Amino acid sequence: MDKTFALFFITVVTLFTGLTRIVISGKLNTMDLNLIKLVHLYQHPILTKIAKIFYFLGESEVAACIVILSLGFLCWKSYWKEAQVLAISAMGILLVIDKILKPWFGRIRPIPGLIDVHGKSYPSGHISGNLMLYLYFSYLMGFYFPKWKAFFYTISIFFVMTIGWSSIYLNIHWYTDLLAGTVIAFMGFLFCITLLKSINNKYLDS
């Protein structure tokens, strides 16, 4: 891991730690409630349908299908190391979020939600998993098509932002859940890139 990546990783970890301490203290509860109320000022049946679609696209089952298809494509093209990193990181973030962090913090979701969702809310698995996944895809695509790198990252971030918006709109997550999920996604992305560079020298200068 080079100095820039190390510094960025330490910064991200510090941000997550600081954010979590403030969330646990309850100091951001009013902000969370006000932001949800602000989004709900613009509720409309059409927006509700759109929100449900984007929330569905962020579901773990959909992400799992995308990962499986991507693994198949990478293996078909003999990108074995890229596939290994994808498999390890996808499984890793799923375990960290659903089996460790969410049960540990045990934060209750907003009530009532516009759709039926179970489990704890902090940090958001929708945001952390999908953002890490699509940032990794953007990195790979940007490596082979450098002129389109900014486009790939822009589309990925915009797509995940719509998933985040849908989570707030449907009253499934607090805003700080999404912030924490974003921070963890960048931690996961840094892990992906660091691991990829350590096993495949062609990415060292990217």
Coordinates of C-alpha atoms in Angstrom, one line a residue:
M1 CA 0.0 0.0 0.0
D2 CA 1.6 3.3 -1.0
K3 CA 1.6 6.4 1.2
T4 CA -1.4 8.1 -0.5
F5 CA -3.6 5.0 -0.2
A6 CA -2.4 4.5 3.4
L7 CA -3.2 8.1 4.3
F8 CA -6.6 7.9 2.6
F9 CA -7.4 4.6 4.4
I10 CA -6.5 6.0 7.8
T11 CA -8.6 9.1 7.1
V12 CA -11.6 6.9 6.1
V13 CA -11.3 4.7 9.2
T14 CA -11.1 7.9 11.4
L15 CA -14.2 9.3 9.7
F16 CA -16.2 6.1 10.3
T17 CA -15.0 5.9 14.0
G18 CA -15.9 9.6 14.6
L19 CA -19.3 9.4 12.8
T20 CA -20.2 6.2 14.7
R21 CA -19.4 7.8 18.1
I22 CA -21.6 10.8 17.3
V23 CA -24.4 8.6 16.0
I24 CA -24.3 6.5 19.2
S25 CA -24.4 9.6 21.3
G26 CA -27.7 10.6 19.6
K27 CA -26.4 14.1 18.7
L28 CA -27.4 13.6 15.0
N29 CA -30.9 12.2 15.7
T30 CA -32.6 15.6 15.1
M31 CA -30.7 16.0 11.8
D32 CA -31.7 12.5 10.7
L33 CA -35.4 13.2 11.4
N34 CA -35.3 16.6 9.7
L35 CA -33.7 15.2 6.5
I36 CA -36.3 12.4 6.3
K37 CA -39.1 15.0 6.8
L38 CA -37.5 17.2 4.0
V39 CA -37.5 14.3 1.5
H40 CA -41.0 13.3 2.5
L41 CA -42.3 16.8 1.6
Y42 CA -42.0 15.8 -2.1
Q43 CA -43.8 12.4 -1.9
H44 CA -45.7 11.4 -5.0
P45 CA -47.1 8.1 -6.2
I46 CA -44.8 8.1 -9.3
L47 CA -41.8 8.9 -7.1
T48 CA -42.8 6.1 -4.7
K49 CA -42.8 3.6 -7.6
I50 CA -39.4 4.9 -8.8
A51 CA -38.0 4.7 -5.3
K52 CA -39.2 1.1 -5.0
I53 CA -37.5 0.2 -8.2
F54 CA -34.1 1.7 -7.2
Y55 CA -34.3 0.2 -3.8
F56 CA -34.9 -3.2 -5.4
L57 CA -31.9 -2.7 -7.7
G58 CA -29.8 -2.2 -4.6
E59 CA -31.0 -5.4 -2.9
S60 CA -28.3 -8.0 -2.0
E61 CA -30.0 -10.6 -4.2
V62 CA -29.6 -8.3 -7.2
A63 CA -26.0 -7.4 -6.3
A64 CA -25.3 -11.2 -5.9
C65 CA -26.6 -11.8 -9.4
I66 CA -24.4 -9.0 -10.8
V67 CA -21.4 -10.4 -8.9
I68 CA -22.0 -13.9 -10.2
L69 CA -22.4 -12.7 -13.8
S70 CA -19.3 -10.5 -13.5
L71 CA -17.3 -13.4 -12.1
G72 CA -18.4 -15.5 -15.0
F73 CA -17.3 -12.8 -17.5
L74 CA -14.0 -12.2 -15.8
C75 CA -13.2 -15.9 -15.7
W76 CA -14.3 -16.3 -19.3
K77 CA -11.8 -13.5 -20.3
S78 CA -9.2 -15.1 -18.1
Y79 CA -9.0 -12.2 -15.7
W80 CA -8.5 -14.6 -12.8
K81 CA -7.0 -12.2 -10.3
E82 CA -9.6 -9.5 -10.9
A83 CA -12.2 -12.2 -10.3
Q84 CA -10.5 -13.3 -7.1
V85 CA -10.5 -9.7 -5.7
L86 CA -14.2 -9.3 -6.6
A87 CA -15.2 -12.6 -4.9
I88 CA -13.2 -11.9 -1.8
S89 CA -14.3 -8.3 -1.4
A90 CA -18.0 -9.0 -2.1
M91 CA -18.1 -11.8 0.5
G92 CA -16.1 -9.7 2.9
I93 CA -18.3 -6.7 2.9
L94 CA -21.4 -8.8 3.2
L95 CA -20.0 -10.5 6.3
V96 CA -18.7 -7.3 7.9
I97 CA -22.0 -5.4 7.4
D98 CA -24.6 -8.1 8.1
K99 CA -22.9 -10.4 10.5
I100 CA -20.7 -7.9 12.5
L101 CA -21.6 -4.2 12.3
K102 CA -25.4 -4.3 12.1
P103 CA -25.9 -6.8 15.0
W104 CA -23.2 -4.9 17.0
F105 CA -24.8 -1.5 16.7
G106 CA -28.4 -2.7 16.6
R107 CA -29.8 0.6 15.4
I108 CA -33.6 0.5 14.7
R109 CA -34.9 1.6 11.3
P110 CA -37.2 4.5 10.9
I111 CA -40.9 3.7 11.5
P112 CA -43.1 3.1 9.5
G113 CA -41.3 2.2 6.3
L114 CA -43.2 2.3 3.0
I115 CA -42.0 -1.2 2.3
D116 CA -41.4 -4.1 4.7
V117 CA -37.7 -4.4 5.5
H118 CA -36.3 -6.4 8.4
G119 CA -33.0 -6.1 10.2
K120 CA -31.0 -3.3 11.7
S121 CA -30.1 -0.1 9.9
Y122 CA -26.5 1.0 10.7
P123 CA -24.6 1.1 8.6
S124 CA -26.5 0.8 5.3
G125 CA -25.6 -2.4 3.5
H126 CA -27.3 -1.2 0.3
I127 CA -24.9 1.7 0.1
S128 CA -21.7 0.0 1.3
G129 CA -22.0 -3.1 -0.8
N130 CA -23.2 -1.4 -4.0
L131 CA -20.9 1.6 -3.9
M132 CA -17.8 -0.7 -3.3
L133 CA -18.9 -3.0 -6.1
Y134 CA -19.5 -0.3 -8.7
L135 CA -16.4 1.7 -7.8
Y136 CA -14.4 -1.5 -8.3
F137 CA -16.1 -2.0 -11.7
S138 CA -15.4 1.6 -12.6
Y139 CA -11.7 1.1 -11.7
L140 CA -11.4 -1.9 -13.9
M141 CA -13.3 -0.3 -16.8
G142 CA -11.3 2.9 -16.4
F143 CA -8.1 1.0 -16.5
Y144 CA -8.9 -0.5 -19.9
F145 CA -10.8 2.5 -21.2
P146 CA -9.0 5.5 -19.6
K147 CA -10.8 8.1 -21.6
W148 CA -14.1 7.0 -20.1
K149 CA -12.9 6.7 -16.5
A150 CA -14.7 9.8 -15.3
F151 CA -17.9 8.7 -17.0
F152 CA -17.8 5.2 -15.3
Y153 CA -17.2 6.7 -11.9
T154 CA -19.9 9.4 -12.4
I155 CA -22.5 6.8 -13.5
S156 CA -21.7 4.5 -10.6
I157 CA -21.9 7.2 -8.0
F158 CA -25.1 8.6 -9.4
F159 CA -26.7 5.2 -9.4
V160 CA -25.8 4.5 -5.8
M161 CA -27.0 8.0 -4.8
T162 CA -30.4 7.1 -6.2
I163 CA -30.4 4.0 -4.1
G164 CA -29.6 6.1 -1.1
W165 CA -32.4 8.6 -2.0
S166 CA -34.8 5.7 -2.3
S167 CA -33.8 4.4 1.2
I168 CA -34.6 7.8 2.7
Y169 CA -37.8 8.3 0.6
L170 CA -39.1 4.8 1.6
N171 CA -38.3 5.5 5.3
I172 CA -35.9 2.5 5.4
H173 CA -32.7 4.2 6.5
W174 CA -31.5 7.2 8.5
Y175 CA -29.3 9.6 6.6
T176 CA -26.4 8.8 8.9
D177 CA -26.8 5.1 8.0
L178 CA -26.0 6.1 4.4
L179 CA -23.0 8.2 5.4
A180 CA -21.6 5.3 7.4
G181 CA -22.2 3.0 4.4
T182 CA -20.4 5.4 2.1
V183 CA -17.4 5.5 4.3
I184 CA -17.3 1.7 4.6
A185 CA -17.6 1.4 0.8
F186 CA -14.5 3.5 0.3
M187 CA -12.7 1.4 2.9
G188 CA -13.8 -1.7 0.9
F189 CA -12.8 -0.1 -2.4
L190 CA -9.3 0.7 -1.1
F191 CA -9.0 -2.9 0.1
C192 CA -10.0 -4.1 -3.4
I193 CA -7.4 -1.8 -5.2
T194 CA -4.6 -2.6 -2.7
L195 CA -5.2 -6.3 -3.0
L196 CA -5.4 -6.2 -6.8
K197 CA -2.2 -4.2 -7.1
S198 CA -0.5 -6.7 -4.7
I199 CA -1.3 -9.7 -6.9
N200 CA -1.2 -8.1 -10.3
N201 CA 1.7 -5.7 -11.2
K202 CA 0.0 -4.2 -14.2
Y203 CA -2.2 -2.1 -12.0
L204 CA 0.6 -0.7 -9.9
D205 CA 0.8 2.6 -11.8
S206 CA -3.0 3.1 -12.1

